Short mmCIF file of C-alpha atoms in Angstrom, two decimals:
data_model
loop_
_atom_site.label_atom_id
_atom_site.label_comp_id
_atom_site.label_asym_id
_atom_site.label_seq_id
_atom_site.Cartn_x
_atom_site.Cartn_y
_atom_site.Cartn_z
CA UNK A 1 234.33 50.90 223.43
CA UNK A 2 233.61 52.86 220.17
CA UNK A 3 235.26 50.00 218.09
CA UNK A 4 232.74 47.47 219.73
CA UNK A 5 229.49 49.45 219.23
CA UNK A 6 230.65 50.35 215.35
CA UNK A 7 231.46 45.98 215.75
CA UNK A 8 227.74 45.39 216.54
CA UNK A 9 226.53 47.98 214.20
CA UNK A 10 228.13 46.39 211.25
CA UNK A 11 226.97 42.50 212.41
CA UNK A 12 223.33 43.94 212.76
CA UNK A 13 223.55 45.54 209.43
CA UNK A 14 224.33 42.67 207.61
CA UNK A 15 222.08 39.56 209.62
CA UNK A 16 219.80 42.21 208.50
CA UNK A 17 220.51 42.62 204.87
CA UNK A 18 221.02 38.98 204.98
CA UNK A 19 217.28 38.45 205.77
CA UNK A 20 215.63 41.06 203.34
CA UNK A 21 218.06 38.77 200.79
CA UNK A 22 215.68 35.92 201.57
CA UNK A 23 212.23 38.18 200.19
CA UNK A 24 211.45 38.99 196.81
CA UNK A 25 208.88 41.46 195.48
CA UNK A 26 207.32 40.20 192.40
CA UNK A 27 205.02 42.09 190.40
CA UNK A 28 203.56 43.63 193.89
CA UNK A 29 203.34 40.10 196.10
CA UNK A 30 206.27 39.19 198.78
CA UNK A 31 207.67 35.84 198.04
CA UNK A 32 209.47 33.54 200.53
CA UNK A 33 212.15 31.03 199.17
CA UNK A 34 211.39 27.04 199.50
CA UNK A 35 214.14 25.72 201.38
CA UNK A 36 217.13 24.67 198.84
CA UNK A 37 216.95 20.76 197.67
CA UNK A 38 213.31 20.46 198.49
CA UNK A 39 210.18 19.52 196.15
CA UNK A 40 206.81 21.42 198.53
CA UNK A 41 204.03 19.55 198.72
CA UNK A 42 200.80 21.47 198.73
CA UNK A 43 198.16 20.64 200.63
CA UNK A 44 194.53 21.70 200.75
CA UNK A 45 195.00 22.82 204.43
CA UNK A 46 196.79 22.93 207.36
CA UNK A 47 198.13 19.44 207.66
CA UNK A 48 199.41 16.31 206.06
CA UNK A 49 195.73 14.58 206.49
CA UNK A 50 194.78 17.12 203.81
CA UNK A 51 194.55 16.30 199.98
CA UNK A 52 197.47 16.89 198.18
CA UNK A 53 197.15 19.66 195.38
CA UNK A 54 200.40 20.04 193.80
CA UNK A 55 204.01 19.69 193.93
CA UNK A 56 206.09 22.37 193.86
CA UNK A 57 209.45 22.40 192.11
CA UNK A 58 212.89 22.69 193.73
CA UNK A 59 214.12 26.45 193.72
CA UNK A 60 210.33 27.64 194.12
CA UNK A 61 209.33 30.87 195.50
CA UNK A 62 205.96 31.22 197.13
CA UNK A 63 203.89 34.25 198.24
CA UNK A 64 202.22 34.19 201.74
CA UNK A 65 198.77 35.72 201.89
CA UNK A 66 197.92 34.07 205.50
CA UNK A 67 198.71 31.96 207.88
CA UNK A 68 197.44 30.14 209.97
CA UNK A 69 198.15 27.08 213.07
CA UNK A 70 197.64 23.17 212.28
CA UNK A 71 199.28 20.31 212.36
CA UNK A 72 203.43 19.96 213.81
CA UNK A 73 206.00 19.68 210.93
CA UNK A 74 209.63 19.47 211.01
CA UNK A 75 211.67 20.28 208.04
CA UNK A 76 214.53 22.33 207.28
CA UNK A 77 213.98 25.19 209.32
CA UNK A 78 212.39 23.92 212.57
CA UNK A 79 209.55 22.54 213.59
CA UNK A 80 206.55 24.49 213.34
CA UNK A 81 202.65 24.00 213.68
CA UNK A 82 202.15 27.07 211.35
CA UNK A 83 200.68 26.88 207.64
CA UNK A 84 200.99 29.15 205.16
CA UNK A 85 198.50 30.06 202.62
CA UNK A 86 199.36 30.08 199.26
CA UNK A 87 196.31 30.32 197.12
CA UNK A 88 193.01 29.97 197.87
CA UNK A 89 192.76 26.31 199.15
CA UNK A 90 196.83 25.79 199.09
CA UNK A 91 199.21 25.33 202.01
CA UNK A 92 202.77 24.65 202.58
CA UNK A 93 204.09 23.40 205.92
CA UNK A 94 205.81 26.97 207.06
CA UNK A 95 209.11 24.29 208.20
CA UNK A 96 210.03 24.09 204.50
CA UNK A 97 209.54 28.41 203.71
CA UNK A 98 212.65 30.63 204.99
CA UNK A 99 210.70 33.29 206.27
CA UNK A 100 212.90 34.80 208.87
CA UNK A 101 210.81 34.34 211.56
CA UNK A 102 209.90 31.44 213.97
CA UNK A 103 206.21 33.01 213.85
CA UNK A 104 203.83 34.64 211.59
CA UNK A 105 205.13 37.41 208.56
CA UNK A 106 201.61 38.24 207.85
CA UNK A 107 197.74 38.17 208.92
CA UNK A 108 196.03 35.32 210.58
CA UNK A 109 193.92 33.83 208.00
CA UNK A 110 190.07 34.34 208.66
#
């Protein structure tokens, strides 16, 4: 029995270092990791109907100041209706950010 529990110490250890892997600190803002192979498009809010700002790059990183619910998107991780904020005015599909979580990391934006 003691081998097991030290078992599902160790696996929840490392799913859990495996996540904080995923999170960066950059000069004092969290950033989230695009999802490998993709170019983000940026929208001016929560939904494809929105202008398109910007492209991001493969390999980009993005911080998450809020988020918020819109329109459905599937993408790499799931299907989600949530948006995050990027910038002021800027929002990526939260389908295409590996966050961790199937719901929000941070505040509701206002």
């Amino acid at each position: 029995m003691a081998i097991e529990e030290t078992a599902d110490a160790v696996a929840t250890t490392d799913a859990t270092d495996t996540a904080t892997d995923t999170v960066e600190t950059t000069a004092g803002a969290i950033t989230y990791p695009v999802a490998p192979g993709y170019q983000l498009n940026v929208r001016s809010g929560p939904g494809t109907n929105y202008r398109l700002v910007k492209v991001l790059p493969y390999n980009s990183r993005v911080p998450i100041r809020c988020q918020r619910h819109g329109q459905k998107v599937s993408g790499p991780y799931g299907t989600s209706d949530i948006w995050d904020n990027i910038a002021p005015g800027q929002y990526v599909s939260d389908a295409y950010v590996r966050t961790g979580s199937d719901g929000f990391v941070t505040a509701p934006c206002g």
